[in-house]
Tab-separated table of C-alpha atoms in Angstrom:
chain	number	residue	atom	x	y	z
A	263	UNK	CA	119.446	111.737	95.934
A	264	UNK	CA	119.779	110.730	92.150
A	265	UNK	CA	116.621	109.200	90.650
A	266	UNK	CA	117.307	105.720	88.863
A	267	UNK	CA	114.136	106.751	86.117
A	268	UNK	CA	112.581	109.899	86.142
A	269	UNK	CA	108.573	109.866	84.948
A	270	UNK	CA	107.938	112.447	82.684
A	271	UNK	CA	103.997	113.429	84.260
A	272	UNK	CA	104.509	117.025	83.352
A	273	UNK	CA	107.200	117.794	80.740
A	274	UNK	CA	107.654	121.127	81.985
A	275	UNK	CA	106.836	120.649	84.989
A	276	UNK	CA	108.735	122.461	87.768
A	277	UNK	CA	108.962	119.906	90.923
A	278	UNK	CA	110.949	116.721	90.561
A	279	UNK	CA	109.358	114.416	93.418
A	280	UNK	CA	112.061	111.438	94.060
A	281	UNK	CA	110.141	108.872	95.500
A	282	UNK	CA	112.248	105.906	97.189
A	283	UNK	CA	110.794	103.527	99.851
A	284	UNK	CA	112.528	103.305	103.099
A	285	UNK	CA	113.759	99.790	102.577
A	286	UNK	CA	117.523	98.576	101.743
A	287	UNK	CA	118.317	98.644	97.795
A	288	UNK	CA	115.207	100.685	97.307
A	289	UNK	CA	115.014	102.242	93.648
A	290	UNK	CA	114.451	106.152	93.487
A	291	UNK	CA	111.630	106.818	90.673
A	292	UNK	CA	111.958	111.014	89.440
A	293	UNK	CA	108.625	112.039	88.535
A	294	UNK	CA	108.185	114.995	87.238
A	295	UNK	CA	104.723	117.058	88.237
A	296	UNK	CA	103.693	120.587	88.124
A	297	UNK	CA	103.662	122.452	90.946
A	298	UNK	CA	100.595	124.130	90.310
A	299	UNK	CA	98.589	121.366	89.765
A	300	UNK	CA	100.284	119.832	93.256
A	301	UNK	CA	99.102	122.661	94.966
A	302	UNK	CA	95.396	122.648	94.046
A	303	UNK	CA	95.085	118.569	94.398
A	304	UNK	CA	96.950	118.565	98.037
A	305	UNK	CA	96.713	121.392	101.031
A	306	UNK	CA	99.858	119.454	101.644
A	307	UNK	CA	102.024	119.996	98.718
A	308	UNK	CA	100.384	123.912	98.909
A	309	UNK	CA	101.898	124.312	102.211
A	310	UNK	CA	105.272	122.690	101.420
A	311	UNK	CA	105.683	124.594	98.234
A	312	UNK	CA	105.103	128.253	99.803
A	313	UNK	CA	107.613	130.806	100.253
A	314	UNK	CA	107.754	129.749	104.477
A	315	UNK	CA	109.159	126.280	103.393
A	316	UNK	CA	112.523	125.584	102.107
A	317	UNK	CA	111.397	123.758	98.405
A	318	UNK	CA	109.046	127.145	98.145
A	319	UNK	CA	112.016	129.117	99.050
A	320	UNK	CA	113.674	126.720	96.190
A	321	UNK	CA	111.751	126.670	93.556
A	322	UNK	CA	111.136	130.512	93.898
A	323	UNK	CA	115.177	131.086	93.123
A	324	UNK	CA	115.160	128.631	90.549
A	325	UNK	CA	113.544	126.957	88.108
A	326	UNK	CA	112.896	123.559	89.641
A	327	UNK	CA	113.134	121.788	92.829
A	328	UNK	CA	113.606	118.156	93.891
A	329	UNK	CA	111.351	116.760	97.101
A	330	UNK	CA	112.534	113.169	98.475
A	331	UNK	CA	109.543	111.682	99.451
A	332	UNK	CA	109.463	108.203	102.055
A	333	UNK	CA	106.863	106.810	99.490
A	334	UNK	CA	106.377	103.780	97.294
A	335	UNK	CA	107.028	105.737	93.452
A	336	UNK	CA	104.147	103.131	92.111
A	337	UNK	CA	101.471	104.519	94.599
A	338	UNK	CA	102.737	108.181	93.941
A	339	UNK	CA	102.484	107.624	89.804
A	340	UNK	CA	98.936	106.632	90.742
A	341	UNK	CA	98.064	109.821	92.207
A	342	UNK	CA	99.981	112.403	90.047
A	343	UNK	CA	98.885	110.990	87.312
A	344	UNK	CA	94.859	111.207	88.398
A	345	UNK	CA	95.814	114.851	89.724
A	346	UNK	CA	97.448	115.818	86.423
A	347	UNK	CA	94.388	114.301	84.438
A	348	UNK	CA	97.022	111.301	82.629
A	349	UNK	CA	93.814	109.017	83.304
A	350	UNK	CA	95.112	107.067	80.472
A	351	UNK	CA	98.173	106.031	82.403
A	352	UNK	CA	96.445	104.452	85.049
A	353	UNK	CA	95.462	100.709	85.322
A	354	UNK	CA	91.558	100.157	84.982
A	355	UNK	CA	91.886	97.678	87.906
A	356	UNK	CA	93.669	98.397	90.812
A	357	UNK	CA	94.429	95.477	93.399
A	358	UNK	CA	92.602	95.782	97.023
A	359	UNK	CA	96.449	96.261	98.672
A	360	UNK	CA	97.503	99.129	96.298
A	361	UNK	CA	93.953	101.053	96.549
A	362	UNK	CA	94.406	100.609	100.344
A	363	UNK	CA	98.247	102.069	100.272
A	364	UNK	CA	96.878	104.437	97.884
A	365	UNK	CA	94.724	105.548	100.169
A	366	UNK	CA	96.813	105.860	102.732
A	367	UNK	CA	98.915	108.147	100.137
A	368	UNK	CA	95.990	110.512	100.176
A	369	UNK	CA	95.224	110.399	103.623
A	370	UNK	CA	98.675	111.900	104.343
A	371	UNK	CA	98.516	114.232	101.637
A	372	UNK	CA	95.085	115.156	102.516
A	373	UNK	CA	94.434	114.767	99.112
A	374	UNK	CA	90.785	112.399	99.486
A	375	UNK	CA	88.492	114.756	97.339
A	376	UNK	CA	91.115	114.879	94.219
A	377	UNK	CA	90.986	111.365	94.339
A	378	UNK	CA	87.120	110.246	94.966
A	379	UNK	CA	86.394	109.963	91.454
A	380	UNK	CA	89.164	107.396	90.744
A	381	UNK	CA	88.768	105.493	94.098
A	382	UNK	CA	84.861	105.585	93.139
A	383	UNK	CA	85.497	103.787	90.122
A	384	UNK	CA	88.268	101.409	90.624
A	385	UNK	CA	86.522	100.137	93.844
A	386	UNK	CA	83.383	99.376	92.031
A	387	UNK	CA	85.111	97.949	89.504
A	388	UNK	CA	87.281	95.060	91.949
A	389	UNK	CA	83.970	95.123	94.282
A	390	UNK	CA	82.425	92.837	91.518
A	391	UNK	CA	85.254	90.588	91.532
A	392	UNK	CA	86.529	90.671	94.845
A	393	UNK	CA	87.485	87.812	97.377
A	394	UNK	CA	86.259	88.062	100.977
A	395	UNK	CA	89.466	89.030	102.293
A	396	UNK	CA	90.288	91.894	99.369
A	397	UNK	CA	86.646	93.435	100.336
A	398	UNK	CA	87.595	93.999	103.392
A	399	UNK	CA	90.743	95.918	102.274
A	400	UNK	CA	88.791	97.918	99.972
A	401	UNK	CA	86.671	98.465	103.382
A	402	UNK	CA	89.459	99.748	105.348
A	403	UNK	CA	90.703	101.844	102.305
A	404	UNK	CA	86.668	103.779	102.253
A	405	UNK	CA	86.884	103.663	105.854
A	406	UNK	CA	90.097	105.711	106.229
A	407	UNK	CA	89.405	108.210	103.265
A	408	UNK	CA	85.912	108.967	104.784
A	409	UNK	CA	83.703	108.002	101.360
A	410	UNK	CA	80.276	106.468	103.489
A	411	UNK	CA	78.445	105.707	100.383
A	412	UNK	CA	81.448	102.887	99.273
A	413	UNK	CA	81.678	101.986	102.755
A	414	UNK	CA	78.229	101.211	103.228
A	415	UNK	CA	77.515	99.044	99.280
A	416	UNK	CA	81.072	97.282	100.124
A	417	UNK	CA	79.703	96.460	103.665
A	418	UNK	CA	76.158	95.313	102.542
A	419	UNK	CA	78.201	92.961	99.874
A	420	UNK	CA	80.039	91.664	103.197
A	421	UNK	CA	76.886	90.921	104.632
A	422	UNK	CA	75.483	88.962	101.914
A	423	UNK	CA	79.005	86.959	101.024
A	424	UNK	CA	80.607	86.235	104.289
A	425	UNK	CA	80.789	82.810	105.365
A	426	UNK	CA	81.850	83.709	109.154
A	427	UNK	CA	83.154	86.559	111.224
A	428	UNK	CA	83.914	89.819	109.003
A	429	UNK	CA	85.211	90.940	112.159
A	430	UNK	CA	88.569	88.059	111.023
A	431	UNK	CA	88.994	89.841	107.933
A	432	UNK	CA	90.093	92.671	108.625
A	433	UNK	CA	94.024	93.781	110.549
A	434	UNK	CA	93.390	94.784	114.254
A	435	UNK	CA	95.583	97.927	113.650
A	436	UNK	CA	93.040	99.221	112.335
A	437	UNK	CA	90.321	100.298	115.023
A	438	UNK	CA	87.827	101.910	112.740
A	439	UNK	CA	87.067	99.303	110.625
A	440	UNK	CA	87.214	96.659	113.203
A	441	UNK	CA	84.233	98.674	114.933
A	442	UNK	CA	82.465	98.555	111.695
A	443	UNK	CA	83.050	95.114	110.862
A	444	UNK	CA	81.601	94.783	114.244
A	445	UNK	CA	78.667	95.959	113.274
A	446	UNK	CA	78.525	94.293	110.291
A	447	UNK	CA	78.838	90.593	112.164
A	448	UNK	CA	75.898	91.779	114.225
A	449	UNK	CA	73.273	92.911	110.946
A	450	UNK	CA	74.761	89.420	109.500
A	451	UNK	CA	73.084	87.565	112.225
A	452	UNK	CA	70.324	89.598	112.274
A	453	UNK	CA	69.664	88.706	108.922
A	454	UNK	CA	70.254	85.291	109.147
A	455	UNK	CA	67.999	85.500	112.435
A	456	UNK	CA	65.327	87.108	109.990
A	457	UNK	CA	65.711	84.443	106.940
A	458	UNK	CA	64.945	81.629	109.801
A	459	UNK	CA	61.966	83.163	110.853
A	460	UNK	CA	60.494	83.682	107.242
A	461	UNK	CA	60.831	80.144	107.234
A	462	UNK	CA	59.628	79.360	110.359
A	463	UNK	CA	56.837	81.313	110.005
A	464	UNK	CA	56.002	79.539	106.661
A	465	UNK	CA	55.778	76.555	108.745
A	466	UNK	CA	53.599	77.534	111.321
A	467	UNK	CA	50.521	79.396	109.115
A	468	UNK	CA	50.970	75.547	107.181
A	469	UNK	CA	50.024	74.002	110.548
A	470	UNK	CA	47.768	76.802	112.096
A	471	UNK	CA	46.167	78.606	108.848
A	472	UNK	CA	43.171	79.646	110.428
A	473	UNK	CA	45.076	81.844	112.793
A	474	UNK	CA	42.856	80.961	116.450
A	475	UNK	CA	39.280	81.395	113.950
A	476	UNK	CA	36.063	79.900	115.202
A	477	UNK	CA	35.885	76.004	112.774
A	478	UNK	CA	39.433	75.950	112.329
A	479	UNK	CA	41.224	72.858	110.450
A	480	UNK	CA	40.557	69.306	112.371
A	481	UNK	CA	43.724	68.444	114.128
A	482	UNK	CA	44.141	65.543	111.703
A	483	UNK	CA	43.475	67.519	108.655
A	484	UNK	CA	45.022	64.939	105.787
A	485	UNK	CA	45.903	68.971	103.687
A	486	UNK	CA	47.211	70.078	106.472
A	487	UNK	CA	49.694	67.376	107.338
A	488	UNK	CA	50.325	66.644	103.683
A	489	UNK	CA	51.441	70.206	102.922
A	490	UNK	CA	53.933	70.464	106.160
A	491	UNK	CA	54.867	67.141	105.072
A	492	UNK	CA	55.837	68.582	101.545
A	493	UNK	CA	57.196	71.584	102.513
A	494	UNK	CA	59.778	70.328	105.476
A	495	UNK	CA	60.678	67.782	102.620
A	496	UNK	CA	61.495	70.449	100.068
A	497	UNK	CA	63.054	72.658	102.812
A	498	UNK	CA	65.559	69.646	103.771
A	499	UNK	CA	66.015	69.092	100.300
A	500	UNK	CA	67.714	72.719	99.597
A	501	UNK	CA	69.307	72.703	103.502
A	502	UNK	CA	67.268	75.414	105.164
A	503	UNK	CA	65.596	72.851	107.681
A	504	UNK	CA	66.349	72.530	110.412
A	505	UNK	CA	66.544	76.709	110.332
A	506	UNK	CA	70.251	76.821	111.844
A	507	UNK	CA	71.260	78.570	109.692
A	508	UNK	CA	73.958	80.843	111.272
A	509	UNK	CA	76.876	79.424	109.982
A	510	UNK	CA	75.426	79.884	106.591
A	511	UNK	CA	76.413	82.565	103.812
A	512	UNK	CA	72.945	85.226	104.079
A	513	UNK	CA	73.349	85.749	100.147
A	514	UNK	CA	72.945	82.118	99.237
A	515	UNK	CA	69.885	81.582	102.319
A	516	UNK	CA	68.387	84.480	100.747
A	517	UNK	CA	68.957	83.673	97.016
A	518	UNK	CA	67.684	79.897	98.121
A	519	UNK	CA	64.392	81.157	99.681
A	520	UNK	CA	63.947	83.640	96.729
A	521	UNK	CA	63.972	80.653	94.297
A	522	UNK	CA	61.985	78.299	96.654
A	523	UNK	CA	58.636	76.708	94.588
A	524	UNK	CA	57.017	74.216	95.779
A	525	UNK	CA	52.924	72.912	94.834
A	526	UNK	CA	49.908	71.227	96.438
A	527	UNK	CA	49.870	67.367	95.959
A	528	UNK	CA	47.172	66.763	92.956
A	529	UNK	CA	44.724	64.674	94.847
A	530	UNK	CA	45.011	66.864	98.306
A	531	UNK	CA	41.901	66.090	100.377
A	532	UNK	CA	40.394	68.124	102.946
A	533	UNK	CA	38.747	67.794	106.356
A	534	UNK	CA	35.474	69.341	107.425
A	535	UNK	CA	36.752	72.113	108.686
A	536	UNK	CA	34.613	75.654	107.241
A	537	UNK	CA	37.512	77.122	105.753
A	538	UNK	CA	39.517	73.696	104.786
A	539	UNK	CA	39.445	73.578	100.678
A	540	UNK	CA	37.262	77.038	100.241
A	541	UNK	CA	38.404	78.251	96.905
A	542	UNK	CA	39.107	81.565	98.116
A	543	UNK	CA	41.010	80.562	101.799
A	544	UNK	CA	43.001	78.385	99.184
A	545	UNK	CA	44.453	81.304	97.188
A	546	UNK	CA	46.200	82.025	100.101
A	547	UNK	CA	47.024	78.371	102.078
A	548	UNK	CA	48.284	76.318	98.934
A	549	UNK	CA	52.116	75.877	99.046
A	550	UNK	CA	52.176	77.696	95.377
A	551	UNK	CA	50.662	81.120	97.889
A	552	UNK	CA	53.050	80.825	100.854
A	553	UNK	CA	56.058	79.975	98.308
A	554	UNK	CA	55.288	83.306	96.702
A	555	UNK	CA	54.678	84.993	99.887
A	556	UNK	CA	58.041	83.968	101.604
A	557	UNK	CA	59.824	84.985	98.215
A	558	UNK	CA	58.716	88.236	98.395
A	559	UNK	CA	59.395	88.294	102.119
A	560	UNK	CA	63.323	87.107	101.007
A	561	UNK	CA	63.462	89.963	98.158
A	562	UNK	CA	62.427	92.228	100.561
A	563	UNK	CA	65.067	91.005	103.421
A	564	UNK	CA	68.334	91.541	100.189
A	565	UNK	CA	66.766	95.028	99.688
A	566	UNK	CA	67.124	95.914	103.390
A	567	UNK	CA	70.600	94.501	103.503
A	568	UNK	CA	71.459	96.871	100.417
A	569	UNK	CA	70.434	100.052	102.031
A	570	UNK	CA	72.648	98.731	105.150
A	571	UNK	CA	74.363	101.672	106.872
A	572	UNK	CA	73.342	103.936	104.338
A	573	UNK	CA	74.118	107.500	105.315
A	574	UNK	CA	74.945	106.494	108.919
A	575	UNK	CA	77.992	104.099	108.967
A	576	UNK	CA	80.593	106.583	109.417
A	577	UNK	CA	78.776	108.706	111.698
């Protein structure tokens, strides 16, 4: 097999890998690598260069030896060039379709720890950019090559950004990940389950503040009805009421509730109720109190989502 172009990766290197996909009029790309430096990146290459193989037998008679490989020479360059330390020569940003046939590359060259640095910090890199769609490619690509942490920040982004099932992104060929992005469709909902009942809940202290207390609010209470008044108007206003909310993206819910403000009428009147206008009870039952409160309660719910699968997704 004659190589169209040969790469030079390693001058003097001794291994001549002619890469050629298995598709009609395919171009055969030479690159030229060191077989030492093969050997320590891949158990693969180790194996297939020893004396027991015929390119070991090879390349101990001579002074070089060709390999065809099956494999697309663009994916290849990736990975010789990251195992022969040519950082330079490789693209700061990877698409989510190479990275994933990438990884594939080092899957069947069992070559995932050579390459965990790189893959750490080209995914992070198109994770901040990323379509829908292209995060869950990245997601399949973690998946396969085992790396939990970038499985689990990728999968938490998912969370946050999808606007309906994860589960669609991804290529049913691929069981693993469609078990994950299982899971992830069911913490979505969670969450969004959650973010309805921070507002809900909001509601409901509005209405019932003194909690089943002796001298409770009258059941006309003018504050009372004025501030659910002004908070279902402000809640309508930014679409979170009604609270079905499931259709919704969690990051902008979240995000909406985070930013959420809302303030007592000026000329609120109270009823006769012991608690009803008590400077202190009114620290915590003016809408300026349960705005902050359900913010907090919002901040906390993104945090959660953050940490999701941490340490336990691929397990």
């Amino acid at each position: 097999m004659a190589a169209n172009e040969v790469i030079e990766i390693a001058p003097h290197g001794d291994v001549l890998l002619l890469c050629s996909e298995e598709i009609e009029n395919a171009k055969t790309i030479g690159l030229r690598v060191s077989s030492h430096v093969m050997s320590l990146a891949s158990p693969v290459f180790r194996v297939l260069l020893a004396p027991k193989f015929r390119e070991g037998v090879t390349l101990a008679a001579a002074t070089t030896v060709d390999i065809p490989l099956p494999d697309n020479p663009d994916d290849m360059l990736v990975l010789c060039n990251v195992f022969h330390m040519r950082h330079d020569k490789v693209q700061p940003l990877l698409s989510a379709n190479q990275l994933l046939r990438c990884a594939q590359l080092c899957d069947k060259y069992d070559c995932v720890m050579a390459m965990r640095p790189s893959f750490e910090v080209w995914v992070n890199v198109l994770a901040e950019v990323a379509s829908l769609r292209e995060l869950a490619i990245l997601l399949t690509a973690m998946v396969l090559l085992g790396y939990q942490g970038l499985v689990a920040s990728i999968g938490a982004r998912l969370i946050l950004d999808a606007d309906g099932l994860i589960d669609d992104l991804v290529q049913p060929e691929q069981p693993k990940s469609v078990s994950i992005c299982a899971e992830l469709d069911k913490a979505r909902l969670a969450y969004l389950l959650e973010a309805s009942e921070i507002i809900e809940n909001a509601v409901e202290f509005i209405l019932y503040p003194d909690d089943g207390r002796d001298n409770e609010c009258d059941w006309d209470c003018p504050a009372t009805t004025r501030r659910v008044t002004r908070m279902i108007m402000k809640l309508r206003e930014v679409e979170l009421w009604p609270t079905k909310i499931r259709s919704k993206v969690l990051g902008e819910v979240v995000k909406t509730i985070e930013d959420l403000q809302v303030r007592d009428p000026r000329d609120l009147k109270f009823c006769k109720g012991i608690y009803c206008g008590h400077e202190e009870e009114e620290e915590i039952r003016s809408l300026e109190s349960v705005s902050l409160e359900i913010s907090g309660k919002a901040k906390a719910l993104r945090s959660r989502v953050g940490q999701w699968g941490v340490g336990t997704v691929l397990q």
